[in-house]
GROMACS .gro file of C-alpha atoms in nm:
model
  183
    1MET     CA    1  19.282   8.137   8.907
    2ASN     CA    2  18.935   8.110   8.727
    3ILE     CA    3  18.707   8.369   8.613
    4ILE     CA    4  18.449   8.294   8.954
    5GLU     CA    5  18.738   8.295   9.131
    6GLU     CA    6  18.843   8.638   9.029
    7ILE     CA    7  18.522   8.786   9.029
    8ILE     CA    8  18.480   8.702   9.437
    9PHE     CA    9  18.863   8.793   9.500
   10THR     CA   10  18.729   9.113   9.314
   11GLY     CA   11  18.427   9.180   9.545
   12LYS     CA   12  18.668   9.108   9.830
   13VAL     CA   13  18.868   9.398   9.781
   14LEU     CA   14  18.580   9.599   9.652
   15TYR     CA   15  18.461   9.560  10.004
   16LYS     CA   16  18.731   9.610  10.235
   17GLU     CA   17  18.841   9.913  10.054
   18GLY     CA   18  18.497  10.078  10.101
   19LEU     CA   19  18.462  10.131   9.742
   20VAL     CA   20  18.098   9.952   9.766
   21ASN     CA   21  17.885   9.890  10.090
   22SER     CA   22  17.742   9.593  10.197
   23HIS     CA   23  17.511   9.462   9.886
   24ALA     CA   24  17.670   9.702   9.613
   25GLY     CA   25  17.804   9.743   9.280
   26ASN     CA   26  17.855   9.475   9.036
   27ILE     CA   27  18.114   9.265   8.890
   28SER     CA   28  18.138   9.139   8.533
   29VAL     CA   29  18.334   8.892   8.291
   30ARG     CA   30  18.286   8.857   7.938
   31ASP     CA   31  18.434   8.467   7.805
   32GLY     CA   32  18.354   8.474   7.447
   33ASN     CA   33  17.956   8.471   7.472
   34THR     CA   34  17.933   8.451   7.785
   35ILE     CA   35  17.880   8.693   8.054
   36TYR     CA   36  17.995   8.571   8.388
   37ILE     CA   37  17.782   8.852   8.689
   38THR     CA   38  17.730   8.910   9.053
   39ARG     CA   39  17.311   8.830   9.139
   40THR     CA   40  17.125   9.093   9.263
   41GLY     CA   41  17.171   9.245   9.606
   42ALA     CA   42  17.458   9.012   9.616
   43MET     CA   43  17.739   9.152   9.947
   44LEU     CA   44  18.025   9.168   9.678
   45GLY     CA   45  18.210   9.100  10.042
   46TYR     CA   46  18.107   8.770  10.059
   47LEU     CA   47  18.026   8.636   9.753
   48THR     CA   48  18.015   8.244   9.681
   49GLU     CA   49  17.993   8.121   9.299
   50ASN     CA   50  17.621   8.047   9.363
   51ASP     CA   51  17.608   8.459   9.327
   52ILE     CA   52  17.766   8.451   9.023
   53VAL     CA   53  17.577   8.365   8.678
   54LYS     CA   54  17.575   8.305   8.350
   55VAL     CA   55  17.357   8.542   8.089
   56PRO     CA   56  17.431   8.560   7.723
   57VAL     CA   57  17.580   8.869   7.531
   58ASP     CA   58  17.413   8.936   7.286
   59LYS     CA   59  17.077   8.852   7.388
   60THR     CA   60  16.863   8.784   7.716
   61SER     CA   61  16.780   8.443   7.933
   62ASP     CA   62  16.591   8.391   8.174
   63LEU     CA   63  16.889   8.362   8.416
   64ASP     CA   64  16.858   8.836   8.325
   65LYS     CA   65  16.614   8.881   8.661
   66ILE     CA   66  16.784   8.707   8.927
   67ALA     CA   67  17.176   8.925   8.780
   68SER     CA   68  17.259   9.231   8.857
   69SER     CA   69  17.014   9.514   8.837
   70GLU     CA   70  17.314   9.648   8.639
   71LEU     CA   71  17.287   9.370   8.360
   72ILE     CA   72  17.144   9.569   8.108
   73VAL     CA   73  17.407   9.829   8.087
   74HIS     CA   74  17.681   9.547   8.130
   75ARG     CA   75  17.564   9.400   7.813
   76ALA     CA   76  17.508   9.726   7.601
   77VAL     CA   77  17.920   9.786   7.715
   78TYR     CA   78  18.016   9.391   7.613
   79GLN     CA   79  17.754   9.438   7.321
   80LYS     CA   80  18.005   9.742   7.175
   81THR     CA   81  18.285   9.708   7.264
   82ASP     CA   82  18.578   9.465   7.301
   83TYR     CA   83  18.608   9.509   7.690
   84LYS     CA   84  18.581   9.168   7.896
   85ALA     CA   85  18.566   9.316   8.238
   86ILE     CA   86  18.330   9.554   8.395
   87ILE     CA   87  18.313   9.720   8.722
   88HIS     CA   88  18.108   9.945   8.848
   89ALA     CA   89  18.107  10.087   9.247
   90HIS     CA   90  17.997  10.313   9.493
   91PRO     CA   91  18.306  10.518   9.608
   92VAL     CA   92  18.140  10.764   9.825
   93ASN     CA   93  18.459  11.026   9.749
   94ALA     CA   94  18.418  11.004   9.415
   95VAL     CA   95  18.058  11.068   9.374
   96ALA     CA   96  18.024  11.333   9.631
   97LEU     CA   97  18.268  11.477   9.386
   98SER     CA   98  18.024  11.424   9.106
   99PHE     CA   99  17.777  11.637   9.320
  100LYS     CA  100  18.021  11.969   9.285
  101LEU     CA  101  18.210  11.893   8.933
  102LYS     CA  102  18.038  11.906   8.583
  103GLU     CA  103  18.214  11.718   8.315
  104LYS     CA  104  18.572  11.578   8.449
  105PHE     CA  105  18.746  11.531   8.777
  106VAL     CA  106  19.141  11.605   8.709
  107PRO     CA  107  19.346  11.406   9.038
  108VAL     CA  108  19.586  11.696   9.163
  109ASP     CA  109  19.827  11.416   9.326
  110ASN     CA  110  20.093  11.237   9.116
  111GLU     CA  111  19.938  10.904   9.098
  112GLY     CA  112  19.622  11.007   9.003
  113LYS     CA  113  19.801  11.230   8.715
  114LEU     CA  114  19.976  10.944   8.568
  115PHE     CA  115  19.747  10.646   8.599
  116LEU     CA  116  19.349  10.826   8.617
  117LYS     CA  117  19.481  11.164   8.399
  118GLU     CA  118  19.083  11.264   8.402
  119VAL     CA  119  18.733  11.128   8.480
  120PRO     CA  120  18.528  11.196   8.275
  121ILE     CA  121  18.177  11.226   8.454
  122LEU     CA  122  17.873  11.153   8.258
  123PRO     CA  123  17.495  11.321   8.351
  124GLU     CA  124  17.267  11.148   8.622
  125TYR     CA  125  17.106  10.868   8.473
  126PRO     CA  126  16.807  10.589   8.682
  127SER     CA  127  16.976  10.347   8.807
  128ALA     CA  128  17.021  10.008   8.551
  129SER     CA  129  16.733  10.228   8.332
  130PRO     CA  130  16.761  10.206   7.931
  131GLU     CA  131  16.931  10.564   7.909
  132LEU     CA  132  17.161  10.463   8.162
  133SER     CA  133  17.331  10.203   7.913
  134GLU     CA  134  17.289  10.405   7.597
  135ALA     CA  135  17.505  10.688   7.776
  136VAL     CA  136  17.764  10.443   7.964
  137SER     CA  137  17.792  10.208   7.663
  138ASN     CA  138  17.837  10.468   7.432
  139PHE     CA  139  18.045  10.694   7.628
  140PHE     CA  140  18.269  10.368   7.604
  141ALA     CA  141  18.263  10.301   7.252
  142ASP     CA  142  18.400  10.586   7.130
  143SER     CA  143  18.609  10.693   7.396
  144SER     CA  144  18.964  10.564   7.531
  145HIS     CA  145  18.856  10.635   7.899
  146ASN     CA  146  18.809  10.323   8.146
  147ILE     CA  147  18.676  10.488   8.388
  148ILE     CA  148  18.385  10.694   8.449
  149ILE     CA  149  18.163  10.831   8.710
  150VAL     CA  150  17.805  10.893   8.676
  151LYS     CA  151  17.681  11.171   8.896
  152THR     CA  152  17.542  11.110   9.198
  153HIS     CA  153  17.564  10.709   9.089
  154GLY     CA  154  17.893  10.601   9.118
  155SER     CA  155  18.166  10.478   8.902
  156PHE     CA  156  18.234  10.213   8.560
  157ALA     CA  157  18.553  10.085   8.485
  158ALA     CA  158  18.572   9.907   8.176
  159HIS     CA  159  18.914   9.708   8.058
  160ASN     CA  160  19.009   9.346   7.936
  161PHE     CA  161  19.140   9.264   8.266
  162LEU     CA  162  18.936   9.265   8.574
  163ASN     CA  163  19.249   9.347   8.811
  164TYR     CA  164  19.297   9.679   8.619
  165ALA     CA  165  18.939   9.795   8.657
  166LEU     CA  166  18.986   9.666   9.041
  167LYS     CA  167  19.338   9.946   8.977
  168LEU     CA  168  19.133  10.181   8.813
  169THR     CA  169  18.794  10.207   9.071
  170SER     CA  170  19.048  10.177   9.339
  171ASP     CA  171  19.272  10.489   9.198
  172LEU     CA  172  18.941  10.699   9.122
  173GLU     CA  173  18.885  10.660   9.558
  174PHE     CA  174  19.215  10.752   9.578
  175CYS     CA  175  19.277  10.976   9.381
  176ALA     CA  176  18.918  11.208   9.497
  177LYS     CA  177  19.023  11.128   9.870
  178ILE     CA  178  19.312  11.309   9.818
  179PHE     CA  179  19.114  11.597   9.582
  180ASN     CA  180  18.806  11.569   9.872
  181LEU     CA  181  19.046  11.689  10.178
  182ILE     CA  182  19.260  11.933   9.959
  183LYS     CA  183  19.047  12.131   9.848
   0.00000   0.00000   0.00000
């Protein structure tokens, strides 16, 4: 699978699993000095090749205006880390937890304990803001965690493999659902 096919596949899975709503969330993959990122307002469940924009890692470009509004966050993470893939999703149960919990989510189920251990919760920041990009990129640069929740907003997963970032996003929602059901 090439990068574009991988992004399209990932978008379908995110939508099918209910990890994003119709026009929310974004996906990116870094290839050298290029970021492949979903277009702003794209429907992740129905992506086509035209919904993926190529922009540089190290500077802004004219295509930034059609890329996802969260490009600012993705670019900052790529500039500060060696990660090659980022997923920003809006998993309902994980977002709901962010209203209840302050600093971290610790799964109670066996799979969550094994794969996630704990998921830090960052404070609330405006979407697509310099403050959000600074907080998320600094977090990934300084931490060994590959997934976080931004309070009231959603999750960001960063990894060297897009499929693993997808797994973490799916695991987070599954574990949050179990947590919400038993608490």
